[in-house]
PDB file of C-alpha atoms in Angstrom:
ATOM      1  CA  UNK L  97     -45.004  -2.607 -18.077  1.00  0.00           C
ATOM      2  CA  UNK L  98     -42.321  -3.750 -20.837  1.00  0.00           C
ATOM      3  CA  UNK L  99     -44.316  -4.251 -23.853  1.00  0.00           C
ATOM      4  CA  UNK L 100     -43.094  -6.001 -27.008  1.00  0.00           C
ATOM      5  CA  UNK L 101     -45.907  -7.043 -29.694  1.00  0.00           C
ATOM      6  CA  UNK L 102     -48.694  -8.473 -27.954  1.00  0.00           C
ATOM      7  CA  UNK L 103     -46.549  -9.692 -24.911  1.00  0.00           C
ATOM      8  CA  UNK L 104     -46.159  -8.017 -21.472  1.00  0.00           C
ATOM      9  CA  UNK L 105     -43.952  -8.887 -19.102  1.00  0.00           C
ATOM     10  CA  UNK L 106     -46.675  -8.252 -16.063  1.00  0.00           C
ATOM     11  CA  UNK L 107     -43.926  -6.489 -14.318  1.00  0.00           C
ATOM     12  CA  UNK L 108     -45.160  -3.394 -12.225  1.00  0.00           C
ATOM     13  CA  UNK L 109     -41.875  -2.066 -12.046  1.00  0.00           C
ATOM     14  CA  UNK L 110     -39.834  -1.443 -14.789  1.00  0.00           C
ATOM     15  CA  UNK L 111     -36.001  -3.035 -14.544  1.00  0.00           C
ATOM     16  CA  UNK L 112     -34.145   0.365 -15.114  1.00  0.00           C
ATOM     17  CA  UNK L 113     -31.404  -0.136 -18.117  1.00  0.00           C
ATOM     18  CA  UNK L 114     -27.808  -0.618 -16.638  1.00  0.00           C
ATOM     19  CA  UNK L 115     -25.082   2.216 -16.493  1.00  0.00           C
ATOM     20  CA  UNK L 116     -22.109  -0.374 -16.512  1.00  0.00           C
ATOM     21  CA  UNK L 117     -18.531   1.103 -15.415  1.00  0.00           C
ATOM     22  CA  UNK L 118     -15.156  -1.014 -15.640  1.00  0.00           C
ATOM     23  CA  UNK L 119     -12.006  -0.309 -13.588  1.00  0.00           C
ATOM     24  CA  UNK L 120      -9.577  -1.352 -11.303  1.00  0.00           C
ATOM     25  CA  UNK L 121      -9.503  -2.210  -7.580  1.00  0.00           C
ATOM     26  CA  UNK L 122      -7.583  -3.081  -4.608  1.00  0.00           C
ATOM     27  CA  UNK L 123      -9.487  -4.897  -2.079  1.00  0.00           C
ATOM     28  CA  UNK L 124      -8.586  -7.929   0.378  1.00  0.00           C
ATOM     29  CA  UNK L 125     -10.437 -11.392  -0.714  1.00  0.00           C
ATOM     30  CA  UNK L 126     -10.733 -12.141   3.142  1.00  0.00           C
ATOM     31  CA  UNK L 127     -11.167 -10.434   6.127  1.00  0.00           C
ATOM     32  CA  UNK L 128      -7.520 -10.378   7.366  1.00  0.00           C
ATOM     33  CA  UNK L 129      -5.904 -10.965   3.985  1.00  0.00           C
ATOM     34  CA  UNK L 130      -4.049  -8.934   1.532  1.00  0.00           C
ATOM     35  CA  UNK L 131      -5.722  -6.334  -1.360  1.00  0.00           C
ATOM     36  CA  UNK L 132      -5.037  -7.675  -4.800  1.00  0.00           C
ATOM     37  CA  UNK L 133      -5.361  -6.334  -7.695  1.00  0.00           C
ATOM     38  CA  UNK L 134      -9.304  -6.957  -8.944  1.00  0.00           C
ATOM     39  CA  UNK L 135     -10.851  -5.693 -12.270  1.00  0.00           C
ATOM     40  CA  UNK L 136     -14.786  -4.511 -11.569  1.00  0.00           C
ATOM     41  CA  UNK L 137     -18.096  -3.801 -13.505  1.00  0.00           C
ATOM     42  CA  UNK L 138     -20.168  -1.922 -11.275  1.00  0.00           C
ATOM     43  CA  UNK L 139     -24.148  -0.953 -12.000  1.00  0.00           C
ATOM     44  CA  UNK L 140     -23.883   2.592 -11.123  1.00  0.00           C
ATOM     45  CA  UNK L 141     -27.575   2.834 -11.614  1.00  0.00           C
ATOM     46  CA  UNK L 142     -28.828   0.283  -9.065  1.00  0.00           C
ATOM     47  CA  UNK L 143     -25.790   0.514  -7.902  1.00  0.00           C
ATOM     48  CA  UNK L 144     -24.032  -2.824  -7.300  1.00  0.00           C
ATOM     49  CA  UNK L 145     -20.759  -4.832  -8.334  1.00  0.00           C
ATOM     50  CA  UNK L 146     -22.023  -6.988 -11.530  1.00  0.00           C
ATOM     51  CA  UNK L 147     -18.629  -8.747 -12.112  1.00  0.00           C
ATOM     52  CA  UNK L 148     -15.215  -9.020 -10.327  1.00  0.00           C
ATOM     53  CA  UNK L 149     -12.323 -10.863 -11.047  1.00  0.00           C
ATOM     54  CA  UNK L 150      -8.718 -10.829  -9.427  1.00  0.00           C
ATOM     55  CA  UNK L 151      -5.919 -10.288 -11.948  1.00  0.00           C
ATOM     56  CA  UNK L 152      -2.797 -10.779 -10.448  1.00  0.00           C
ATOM     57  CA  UNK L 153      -0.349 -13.571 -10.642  1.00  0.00           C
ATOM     58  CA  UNK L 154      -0.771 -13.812 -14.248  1.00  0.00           C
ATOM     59  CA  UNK L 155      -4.195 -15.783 -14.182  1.00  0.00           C
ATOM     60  CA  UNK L 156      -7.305 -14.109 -13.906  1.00  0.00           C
ATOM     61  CA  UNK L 157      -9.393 -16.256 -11.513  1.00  0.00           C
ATOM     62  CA  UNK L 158     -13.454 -14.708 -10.872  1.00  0.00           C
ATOM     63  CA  UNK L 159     -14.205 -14.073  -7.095  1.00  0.00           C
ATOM     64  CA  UNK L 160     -16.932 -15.780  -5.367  1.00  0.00           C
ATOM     65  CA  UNK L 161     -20.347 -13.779  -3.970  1.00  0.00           C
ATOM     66  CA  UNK L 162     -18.778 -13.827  -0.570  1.00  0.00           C
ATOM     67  CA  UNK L 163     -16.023 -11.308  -2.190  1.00  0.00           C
ATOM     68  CA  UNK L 164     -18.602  -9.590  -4.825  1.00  0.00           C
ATOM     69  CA  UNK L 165     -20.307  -8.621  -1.298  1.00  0.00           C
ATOM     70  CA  UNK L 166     -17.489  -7.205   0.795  1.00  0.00           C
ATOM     71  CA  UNK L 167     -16.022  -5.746  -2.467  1.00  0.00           C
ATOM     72  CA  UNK L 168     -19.440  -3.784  -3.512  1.00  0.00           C
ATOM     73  CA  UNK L 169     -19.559  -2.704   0.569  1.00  0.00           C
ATOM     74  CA  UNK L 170     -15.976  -1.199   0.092  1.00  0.00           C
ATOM     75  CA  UNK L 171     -16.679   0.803  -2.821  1.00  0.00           C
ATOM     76  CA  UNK L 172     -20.242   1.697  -1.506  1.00  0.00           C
ATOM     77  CA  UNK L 173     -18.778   2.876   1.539  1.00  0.00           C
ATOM     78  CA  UNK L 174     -16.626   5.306  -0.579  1.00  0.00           C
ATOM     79  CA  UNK L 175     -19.584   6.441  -2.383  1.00  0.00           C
ATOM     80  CA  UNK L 176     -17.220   5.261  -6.135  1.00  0.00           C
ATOM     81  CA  UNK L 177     -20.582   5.003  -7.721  1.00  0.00           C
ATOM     82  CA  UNK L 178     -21.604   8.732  -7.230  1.00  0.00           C
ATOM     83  CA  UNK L 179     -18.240   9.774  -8.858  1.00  0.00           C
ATOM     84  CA  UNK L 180     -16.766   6.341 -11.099  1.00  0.00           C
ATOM     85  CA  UNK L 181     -14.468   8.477 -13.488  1.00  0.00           C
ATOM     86  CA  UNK L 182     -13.208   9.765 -10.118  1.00  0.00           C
ATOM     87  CA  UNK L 183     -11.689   7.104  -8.969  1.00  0.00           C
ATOM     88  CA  UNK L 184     -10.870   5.658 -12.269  1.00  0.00           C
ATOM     89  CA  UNK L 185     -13.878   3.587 -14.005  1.00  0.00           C
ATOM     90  CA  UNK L 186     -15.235   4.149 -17.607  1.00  0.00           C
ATOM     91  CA  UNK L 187     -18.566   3.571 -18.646  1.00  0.00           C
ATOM     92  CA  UNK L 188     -19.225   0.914 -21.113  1.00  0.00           C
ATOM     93  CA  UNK L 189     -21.945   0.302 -22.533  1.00  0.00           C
ATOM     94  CA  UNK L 190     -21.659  -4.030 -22.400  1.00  0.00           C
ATOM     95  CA  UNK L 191     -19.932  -6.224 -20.256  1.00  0.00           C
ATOM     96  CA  UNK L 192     -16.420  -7.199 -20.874  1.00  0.00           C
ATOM     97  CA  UNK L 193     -15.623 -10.265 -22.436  1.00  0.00           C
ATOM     98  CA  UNK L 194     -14.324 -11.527 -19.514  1.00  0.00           C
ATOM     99  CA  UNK L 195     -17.130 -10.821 -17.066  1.00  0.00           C
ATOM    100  CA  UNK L 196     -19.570 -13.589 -15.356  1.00  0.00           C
ATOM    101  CA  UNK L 197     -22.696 -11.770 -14.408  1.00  0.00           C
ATOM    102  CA  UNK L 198     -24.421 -11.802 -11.726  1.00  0.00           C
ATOM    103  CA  UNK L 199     -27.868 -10.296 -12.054  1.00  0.00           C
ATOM    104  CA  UNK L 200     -30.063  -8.356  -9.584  1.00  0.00           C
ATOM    105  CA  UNK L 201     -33.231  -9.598  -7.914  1.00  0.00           C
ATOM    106  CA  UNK L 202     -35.467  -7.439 -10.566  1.00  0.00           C
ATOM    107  CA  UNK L 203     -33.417  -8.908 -13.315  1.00  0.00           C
ATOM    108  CA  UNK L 204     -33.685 -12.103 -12.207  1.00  0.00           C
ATOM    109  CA  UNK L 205     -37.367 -12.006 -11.723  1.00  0.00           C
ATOM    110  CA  UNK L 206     -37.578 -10.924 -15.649  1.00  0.00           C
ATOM    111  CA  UNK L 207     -35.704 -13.539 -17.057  1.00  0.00           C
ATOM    112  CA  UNK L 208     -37.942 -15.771 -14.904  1.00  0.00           C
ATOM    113  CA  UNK L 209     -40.630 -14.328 -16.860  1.00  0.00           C
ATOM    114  CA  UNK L 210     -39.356 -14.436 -20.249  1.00  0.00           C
ATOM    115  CA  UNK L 211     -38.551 -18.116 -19.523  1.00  0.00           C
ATOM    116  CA  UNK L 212     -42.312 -18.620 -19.033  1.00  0.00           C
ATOM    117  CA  UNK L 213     -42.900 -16.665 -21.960  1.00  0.00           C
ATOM    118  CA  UNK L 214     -41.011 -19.230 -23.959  1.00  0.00           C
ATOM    119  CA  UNK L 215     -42.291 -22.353 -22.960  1.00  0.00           C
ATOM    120  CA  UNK L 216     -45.449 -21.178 -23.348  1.00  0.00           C
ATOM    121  CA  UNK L 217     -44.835 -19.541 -27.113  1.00  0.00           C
ATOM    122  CA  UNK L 218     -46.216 -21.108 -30.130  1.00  0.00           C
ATOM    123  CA  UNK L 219     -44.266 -21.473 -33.223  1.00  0.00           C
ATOM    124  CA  UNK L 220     -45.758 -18.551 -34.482  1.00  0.00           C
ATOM    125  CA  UNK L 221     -44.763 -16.430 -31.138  1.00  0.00           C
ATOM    126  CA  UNK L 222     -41.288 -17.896 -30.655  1.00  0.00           C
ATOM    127  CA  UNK L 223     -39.543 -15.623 -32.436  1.00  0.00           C
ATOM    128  CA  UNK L 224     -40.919 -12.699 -30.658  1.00  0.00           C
ATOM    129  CA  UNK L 225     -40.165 -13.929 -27.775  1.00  0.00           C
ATOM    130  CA  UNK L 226     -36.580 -14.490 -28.560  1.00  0.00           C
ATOM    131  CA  UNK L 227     -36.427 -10.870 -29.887  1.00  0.00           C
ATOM    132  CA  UNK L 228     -37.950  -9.479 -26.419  1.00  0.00           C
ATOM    133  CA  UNK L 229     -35.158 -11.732 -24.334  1.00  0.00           C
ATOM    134  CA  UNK L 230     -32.355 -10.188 -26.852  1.00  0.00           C
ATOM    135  CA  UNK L 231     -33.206  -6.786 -26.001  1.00  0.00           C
ATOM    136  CA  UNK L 232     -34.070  -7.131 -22.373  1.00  0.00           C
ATOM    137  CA  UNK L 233     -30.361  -9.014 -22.430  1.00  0.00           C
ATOM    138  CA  UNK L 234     -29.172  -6.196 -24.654  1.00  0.00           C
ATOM    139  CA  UNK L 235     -30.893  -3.492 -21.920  1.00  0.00           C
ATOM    140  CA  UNK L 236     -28.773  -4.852 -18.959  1.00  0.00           C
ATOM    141  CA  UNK L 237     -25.426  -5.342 -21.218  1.00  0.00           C
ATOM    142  CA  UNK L 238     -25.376  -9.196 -21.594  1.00  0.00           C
ATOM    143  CA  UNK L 239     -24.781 -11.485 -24.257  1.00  0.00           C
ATOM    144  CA  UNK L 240     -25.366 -14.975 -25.274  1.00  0.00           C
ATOM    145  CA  UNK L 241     -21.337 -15.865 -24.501  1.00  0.00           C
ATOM    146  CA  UNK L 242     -21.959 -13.669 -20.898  1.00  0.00           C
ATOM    147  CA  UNK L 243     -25.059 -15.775 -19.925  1.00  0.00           C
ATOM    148  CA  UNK L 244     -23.074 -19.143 -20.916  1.00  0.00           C
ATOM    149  CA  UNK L 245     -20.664 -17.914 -18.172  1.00  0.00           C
ATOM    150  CA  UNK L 246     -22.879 -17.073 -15.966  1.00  0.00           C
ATOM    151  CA  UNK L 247     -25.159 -20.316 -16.159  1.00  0.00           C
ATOM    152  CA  UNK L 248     -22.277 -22.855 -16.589  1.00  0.00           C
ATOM    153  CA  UNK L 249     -21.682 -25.613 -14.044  1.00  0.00           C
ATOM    154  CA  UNK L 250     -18.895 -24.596 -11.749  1.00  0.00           C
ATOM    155  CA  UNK L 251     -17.939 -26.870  -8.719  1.00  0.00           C
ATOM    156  CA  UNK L 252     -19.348 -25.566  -5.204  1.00  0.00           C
ATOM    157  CA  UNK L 253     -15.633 -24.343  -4.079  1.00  0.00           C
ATOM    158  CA  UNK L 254     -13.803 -24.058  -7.465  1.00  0.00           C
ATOM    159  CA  UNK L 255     -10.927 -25.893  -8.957  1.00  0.00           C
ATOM    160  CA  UNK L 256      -8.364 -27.679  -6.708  1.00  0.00           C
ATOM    161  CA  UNK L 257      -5.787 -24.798  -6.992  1.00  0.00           C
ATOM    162  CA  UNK L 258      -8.854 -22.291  -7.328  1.00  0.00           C
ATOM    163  CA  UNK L 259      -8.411 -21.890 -11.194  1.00  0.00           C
ATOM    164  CA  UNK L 260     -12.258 -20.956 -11.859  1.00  0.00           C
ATOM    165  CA  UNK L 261     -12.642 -18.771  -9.031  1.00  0.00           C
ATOM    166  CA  UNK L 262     -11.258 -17.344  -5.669  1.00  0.00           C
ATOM    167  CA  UNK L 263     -13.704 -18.342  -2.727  1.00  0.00           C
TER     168      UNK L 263
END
């Protein structure tokens, strides 16, 4: 269990800390298009592609989960995680600036619980509970400005001239 003062997050399973790599990637955002040019944070621990976004033509533009699948299959495929400096990644220890997350199942399921935890916390609690979902946040490489990206309202298929992402 994750312990933090007198709170427990009643998780069987701990959610294993991330081992973030960035880099660069070629890779077709449909099935009979073209690779461009993407930039990637990949979880090397669970392993799976946190964050993707497609740099060329001078805006970068954040792919949609249709292309964080096919993109994490690719690299999967050619085992990248086993060897990242290999082909080119380096660790880091957060997520880039520019990164939206996208979280795991595990993850998900913990922040579910932390949520909980605060709207059930007292004002003599609260601030522990803030301090566990900092350093559960801190644990997986997110911060506040990465969980504003990841939470903000985006329409269903992007911008008209896909400016917020590439579906």
């Amino acid at each position: 269990m994750n312990w933090f003062g007198n709170l427990s997050s009643d998780c069987e399973q701990l959610v294993a800390p991330v081992q973030l790599v960035e880099g660069h990637w070629r890779h077709p955002l449909h099935a009979y298009g073209v690779p461009v040019l993407l930039r990637v944070v990949m979880d090397v621990a669970e392993p799976r592609v946190v964050a993707a976004q497609v740099i060329e033509h001078g805006t970068p533009l954040d792919v949609d989960s249709s292309v964080l699948e096919s993109l994490a299959q690719s690299l999967f495929s050619q085992d990248v995680h086993h060897q990242p400096k290999a082909w080119g990644f380096v660790s880091c220890t957060m997520l880039p600036d520019w990164a939206k997350p996208t979280f795991s199942e595990s993850q998900i399921e913990e922040l579910q619980r932390i949520e909980g935890y605060l709207i059930e916390a007292s004002d003599d609690n609260i601030d522990s509970v803030l301090q566990l979902r900092d350093e559960f946040l801190k644990g997986i490489g997110v911060t506040d400005q990465h969980m504003y990206r990841a939470v903000r309202q985006t329409p269903q298929f992007g911008h008209k001239h896909g400016r917020n992402r590439v579906s």
